[in-house]
PDB file of C-alpha atoms and ligand atoms in Angstrom:
ATOM      1  CA  UNK E   1      11.231  16.880  -6.971  1.00 51.00           C
ATOM      2  CA  UNK E   2      12.619  16.279 -10.094  1.00 58.00           C
ATOM      3  CA  UNK E   3      10.141  16.810 -12.746  1.00 67.00           C
ATOM      4  CA  UNK E   4      10.741  14.039 -14.656  1.00 73.00           C
ATOM      5  CA  UNK E   5      11.321  12.315 -11.233  1.00 71.00           C
ATOM      6  CA  UNK E   6       7.784  13.333 -10.858  1.00 77.00           C
ATOM      7  CA  UNK E   7       7.018  11.872 -14.730  1.00 82.00           C
ATOM      8  CA  UNK E   8       8.534   8.905 -13.465  1.00 80.00           C
ATOM      9  CA  UNK E   9       6.522   8.611 -10.115  1.00 84.00           C
ATOM     10  CA  UNK E  10       2.987   8.879 -12.359  1.00 88.00           C
ATOM     11  CA  UNK E  11       3.805   6.107 -14.944  1.00 90.00           C
ATOM     12  CA  UNK E  12       4.603   3.680 -12.342  1.00 91.00           C
ATOM     13  CA  UNK E  13       0.901   4.794 -10.450  1.00 92.00           C
ATOM     14  CA  UNK E  14      -0.919   4.895 -14.284  1.00 93.00           C
ATOM     15  CA  UNK E  15       1.067   1.387 -14.862  1.00 95.00           C
ATOM     16  CA  UNK E  16      -0.142  -0.269 -11.231  1.00 95.00           C
ATOM     17  CA  UNK E  17      -3.779   1.194 -12.068  1.00 94.00           C
ATOM     18  CA  UNK E  18      -4.414  -0.397 -15.057  1.00 95.00           C
ATOM     19  CA  UNK E  19      -2.668  -3.059 -14.429  1.00 96.00           C
ATOM     20  CA  UNK E  20      -2.401  -3.805 -11.214  1.00 97.00           C
ATOM     21  CA  UNK E  21      -0.461  -6.830  -9.892  1.00 97.00           C
ATOM     22  CA  UNK E  22      -1.425  -9.412  -7.317  1.00 98.00           C
ATOM     23  CA  UNK E  23      -5.405  -8.782  -7.854  1.00 98.00           C
ATOM     24  CA  UNK E  24      -6.963 -12.457  -7.075  1.00 98.00           C
ATOM     25  CA  UNK E  25      -8.505 -13.573  -4.804  1.00 98.00           C
ATOM     26  CA  UNK E  26      -6.961 -16.372  -2.476  1.00 97.00           C
ATOM     27  CA  UNK E  27      -8.489 -19.146  -1.364  1.00 96.00           C
ATOM     28  CA  UNK E  28      -6.767 -20.881   0.954  1.00 96.00           C
ATOM     29  CA  UNK E  29      -5.673 -17.228   2.567  1.00 96.00           C
ATOM     30  CA  UNK E  30      -4.524 -16.772   6.536  1.00 95.00           C
ATOM     31  CA  UNK E  31      -5.249 -14.034   6.926  1.00 95.00           C
ATOM     32  CA  UNK E  32      -8.248 -11.793   5.032  1.00 95.00           C
ATOM     33  CA  UNK E  33      -9.087  -8.429   6.105  1.00 96.00           C
ATOM     34  CA  UNK E  34     -11.238  -5.274   4.338  1.00 96.00           C
ATOM     35  CA  UNK E  35     -10.543  -1.570   3.910  1.00 97.00           C
ATOM     36  CA  UNK E  36     -12.205   0.965   3.301  1.00 97.00           C
ATOM     37  CA  UNK E  37     -11.592   4.905   2.661  1.00 97.00           C
ATOM     38  CA  UNK E  38     -15.312   6.460   3.453  1.00 95.00           C
ATOM     39  CA  UNK E  39     -13.753   9.714   2.449  1.00 93.00           C
ATOM     40  CA  UNK E  40     -13.435   8.968  -1.467  1.00 95.00           C
ATOM     41  CA  UNK E  41     -14.923   5.755  -1.654  1.00 97.00           C
ATOM     42  CA  UNK E  42     -11.521   2.977  -1.840  1.00 97.00           C
ATOM     43  CA  UNK E  43     -12.700  -0.261  -1.188  1.00 97.00           C
ATOM     44  CA  UNK E  44     -10.669  -3.544  -0.735  1.00 97.00           C
ATOM     45  CA  UNK E  45     -10.430  -7.105   0.301  1.00 97.00           C
ATOM     46  CA  UNK E  46      -6.863  -7.935   1.224  1.00 98.00           C
ATOM     47  CA  UNK E  47      -5.781 -11.574   1.778  1.00 97.00           C
ATOM     48  CA  UNK E  48      -2.324 -13.302   2.716  1.00 97.00           C
ATOM     49  CA  UNK E  49      -0.765 -15.988   2.990  1.00 97.00           C
ATOM     50  CA  UNK E  50       1.732 -17.019   6.065  1.00 96.00           C
ATOM     51  CA  UNK E  51       4.105 -19.172   6.970  1.00 96.00           C
ATOM     52  CA  UNK E  52       4.632 -18.845  10.260  1.00 94.00           C
ATOM     53  CA  UNK E  53       6.374 -14.840  10.282  1.00 94.00           C
ATOM     54  CA  UNK E  54       6.611 -14.388   6.902  1.00 97.00           C
ATOM     55  CA  UNK E  55       4.143 -13.411   4.234  1.00 98.00           C
ATOM     56  CA  UNK E  56       4.628 -15.660   1.392  1.00 98.00           C
ATOM     57  CA  UNK E  57       1.717 -14.864  -0.738  1.00 98.00           C
ATOM     58  CA  UNK E  58      -0.020 -11.710  -1.016  1.00 98.00           C
ATOM     59  CA  UNK E  59      -3.061 -10.273  -3.170  1.00 98.00           C
ATOM     60  CA  UNK E  60      -6.206  -7.767  -3.299  1.00 98.00           C
ATOM     61  CA  UNK E  61      -9.631  -7.519  -4.779  1.00 98.00           C
ATOM     62  CA  UNK E  62     -11.317  -4.171  -4.960  1.00 96.00           C
ATOM     63  CA  UNK E  63     -12.161  -1.142  -6.736  1.00 95.00           C
ATOM     64  CA  UNK E  64     -10.810   2.406  -5.770  1.00 96.00           C
ATOM     65  CA  UNK E  65      -9.006   5.381  -7.406  1.00 95.00           C
ATOM     66  CA  UNK E  66      -6.225   5.755  -9.317  1.00 94.00           C
ATOM     67  CA  UNK E  67      -3.542   6.233  -5.971  1.00 94.00           C
ATOM     68  CA  UNK E  68      -5.905   3.584  -3.727  1.00 96.00           C
ATOM     69  CA  UNK E  69      -4.837   1.176  -6.305  1.00 97.00           C
ATOM     70  CA  UNK E  70      -1.123   1.823  -7.114  1.00 96.00           C
ATOM     71  CA  UNK E  71      -0.807   1.522  -3.156  1.00 96.00           C
ATOM     72  CA  UNK E  72      -1.707  -1.562  -2.737  1.00 97.00           C
ATOM     73  CA  UNK E  73      -0.846  -2.753  -6.053  1.00 97.00           C
ATOM     74  CA  UNK E  74       2.799  -2.264  -5.233  1.00 96.00           C
ATOM     75  CA  UNK E  75       1.988  -2.923  -1.498  1.00 97.00           C
ATOM     76  CA  UNK E  76       1.524  -6.305  -2.411  1.00 97.00           C
ATOM     77  CA  UNK E  77       4.606  -7.105  -4.066  1.00 96.00           C
ATOM     78  CA  UNK E  78       7.113  -5.510  -1.448  1.00 95.00           C
ATOM     79  CA  UNK E  79       5.915  -7.762   1.237  1.00 96.00           C
ATOM     80  CA  UNK E  80       5.644 -10.653  -0.359  1.00 97.00           C
ATOM     81  CA  UNK E  81       8.847 -12.778   1.460  1.00 97.00           C
ATOM     82  CA  UNK E  82       8.827 -10.229   4.097  1.00 96.00           C
ATOM     83  CA  UNK E  83       8.476 -11.198   7.662  1.00 97.00           C
ATOM     84  CA  UNK E  84       5.673  -9.445   9.867  1.00 95.00           C
ATOM     85  CA  UNK E  85       8.111  -7.248  11.479  1.00 95.00           C
ATOM     86  CA  UNK E  86       9.611  -6.586   8.479  1.00 95.00           C
ATOM     87  CA  UNK E  87       6.468  -5.385   6.752  1.00 96.00           C
ATOM     88  CA  UNK E  88       5.551  -3.356   9.461  1.00 94.00           C
ATOM     89  CA  UNK E  89       8.069  -1.609   9.452  1.00 92.00           C
ATOM     90  CA  UNK E  90       7.789  -0.748   6.352  1.00 92.00           C
ATOM     91  CA  UNK E  91       4.430   0.177   7.268  1.00 92.00           C
ATOM     92  CA  UNK E  92       6.072   2.914   9.238  1.00 90.00           C
ATOM     93  CA  UNK E  93       8.257   3.688   6.697  1.00 89.00           C
ATOM     94  CA  UNK E  94       5.360   4.816   4.598  1.00 90.00           C
ATOM     95  CA  UNK E  95       3.812   6.468   6.563  1.00 89.00           C
ATOM     96  CA  UNK E  96       6.204   8.937   7.847  1.00 87.00           C
ATOM     97  CA  UNK E  97       6.751   9.330   3.828  1.00 87.00           C
ATOM     98  CA  UNK E  98       3.268  10.077   3.362  1.00 88.00           C
ATOM     99  CA  UNK E  99       2.237  12.223   6.091  1.00 85.00           C
ATOM    100  CA  UNK E 100       5.529  13.285   7.537  1.00 78.00           C
ATOM    101  CA  UNK E 101       6.755  16.648   7.098  1.00 69.00           C
ATOM    102  CA  UNK E 102      10.125  15.824   6.971  1.00 65.00           C
ATOM    103  CA  UNK E 103      11.674  16.911   3.601  1.00 63.00           C
ATOM    104  CA  UNK E 104      14.460  14.156   2.728  1.00 69.00           C
ATOM    105  CA  UNK E 105      12.911  10.370   1.938  1.00 68.00           C
ATOM    106  CA  UNK E 106      14.568   7.644   2.670  1.00 70.00           C
ATOM    107  CA  UNK E 107      14.535   6.234  -0.759  1.00 69.00           C
ATOM    108  CA  UNK E 108      16.593   3.384   0.120  1.00 73.00           C
ATOM    109  CA  UNK E 109      14.473   2.729   2.707  1.00 73.00           C
ATOM    110  CA  UNK E 110      10.984   2.361   0.798  1.00 78.00           C
ATOM    111  CA  UNK E 111      12.631   1.887  -2.441  1.00 81.00           C
ATOM    112  CA  UNK E 112       8.955   1.884  -5.333  1.00 83.00           C
ATOM    113  CA  UNK E 113       7.291   2.872  -2.403  1.00 87.00           C
ATOM    114  CA  UNK E 114       8.616   6.334  -2.912  1.00 84.00           C
ATOM    115  CA  UNK E 115       5.918   7.014  -6.373  1.00 86.00           C
ATOM    116  CA  UNK E 116       3.312   7.225  -3.558  1.00 88.00           C
ATOM    117  CA  UNK E 117       5.785  10.336  -1.707  1.00 84.00           C
ATOM    118  CA  UNK E 118       4.011  12.846  -3.749  1.00 83.00           C
ATOM    119  CA  UNK E 119       0.508  12.698  -1.857  1.00 87.00           C
ATOM    120  CA  UNK E 120       1.715  14.166   1.207  1.00 84.00           C
ATOM    121  CA  UNK E 121       1.267  17.400  -0.978  1.00 84.00           C
ATOM    122  CA  UNK E 122      -2.606  16.454  -1.088  1.00 85.00           C
ATOM    123  CA  UNK E 123      -3.247  15.987   2.050  1.00 84.00           C
ATOM    124  CA  UNK E 124      -7.018  14.771   0.901  1.00 85.00           C
ATOM    125  CA  UNK E 125      -5.599  11.903  -1.109  1.00 90.00           C
ATOM    126  CA  UNK E 126      -2.955  10.443   1.804  1.00 92.00           C
ATOM    127  CA  UNK E 127      -6.117   8.217   3.134  1.00 94.00           C
ATOM    128  CA  UNK E 128      -6.053   6.679  -0.107  1.00 95.00           C
ATOM    129  CA  UNK E 129      -2.062   5.587  -0.679  1.00 94.00           C
ATOM    130  CA  UNK E 130      -2.122   4.350   3.043  1.00 95.00           C
ATOM    131  CA  UNK E 131      -5.708   2.536   3.432  1.00 96.00           C
ATOM    132  CA  UNK E 132      -3.888  -0.469   2.113  1.00 97.00           C
ATOM    133  CA  UNK E 133      -1.394  -0.395   4.777  1.00 96.00           C
ATOM    134  CA  UNK E 134      -4.063   0.132   7.454  1.00 95.00           C
ATOM    135  CA  UNK E 135      -5.603  -2.900   6.198  1.00 97.00           C
ATOM    136  CA  UNK E 136      -1.982  -4.959   6.075  1.00 96.00           C
ATOM    137  CA  UNK E 137      -1.314  -3.720   9.421  1.00 95.00           C
ATOM    138  CA  UNK E 138      -5.455  -4.619  10.609  1.00 95.00           C
ATOM    139  CA  UNK E 139      -3.976  -8.332   9.245  1.00 95.00           C
ATOM    140  CA  UNK E 140      -0.558  -8.293  10.762  1.00 93.00           C
ATOM    141  CA  UNK E 141      -2.626  -7.756  13.932  1.00 90.00           C
ATOM    142  CA  UNK E 142      -4.757 -10.773  12.955  1.00 81.00           C
ATOM    143  CA  UNK E 143      -7.675  -8.557  12.912  1.00 75.00           C
ATOM    144  CA  UNK E 144     -10.179  -9.909  10.741  1.00 71.00           C
ATOM    145  CA  UNK E 145     -13.233  -7.238  10.926  1.00 72.00           C
ATOM    146  CA  UNK E 146     -13.146  -4.667   8.391  1.00 82.00           C
ATOM    147  CA  UNK E 147     -11.427  -1.190   9.314  1.00 84.00           C
ATOM    148  CA  UNK E 148     -12.132   1.914   8.158  1.00 89.00           C
ATOM    149  CA  UNK E 149      -9.594   5.246   7.789  1.00 87.00           C
ATOM    150  CA  UNK E 150     -12.313   7.437   9.241  1.00 78.00           C
TER     151      UNK E 150
HETATM  152 ZN1   ZN O 201      -9.065   7.016  -2.817  1.00 91.48          ZN
END
């Protein structure tokens, strides 16, 4: 990865960690799932507002490390307006990007999420980045209980 690209990615992560987007309780949420990553101590509650198959609003609350906060902040921005199928496809692409062995990352498919591609070099941080997505996956499957990455 080019150095300036890496710096730009770090800036985006810092920015989302300092000013998380959609950081609020959603009182009229249709789906609410808690996610926990015991490895790092990241905790979040994800809220979704649905219109049929479509995610019309997403928000979260919780506390965690910079990577987990940036990841869930970016995710709530990106899944808004997506259908369940589209969000599921993004989850798979993101999972592949952060855990896969492929050198090539399809930047067009992941968009802004590419800023988190660097975690694949730090296996201990992968779960911080994927916690938000595992929680989203549970919410889309309409599971109400909390999920844990362990
Ligand atoms: Zn973490």
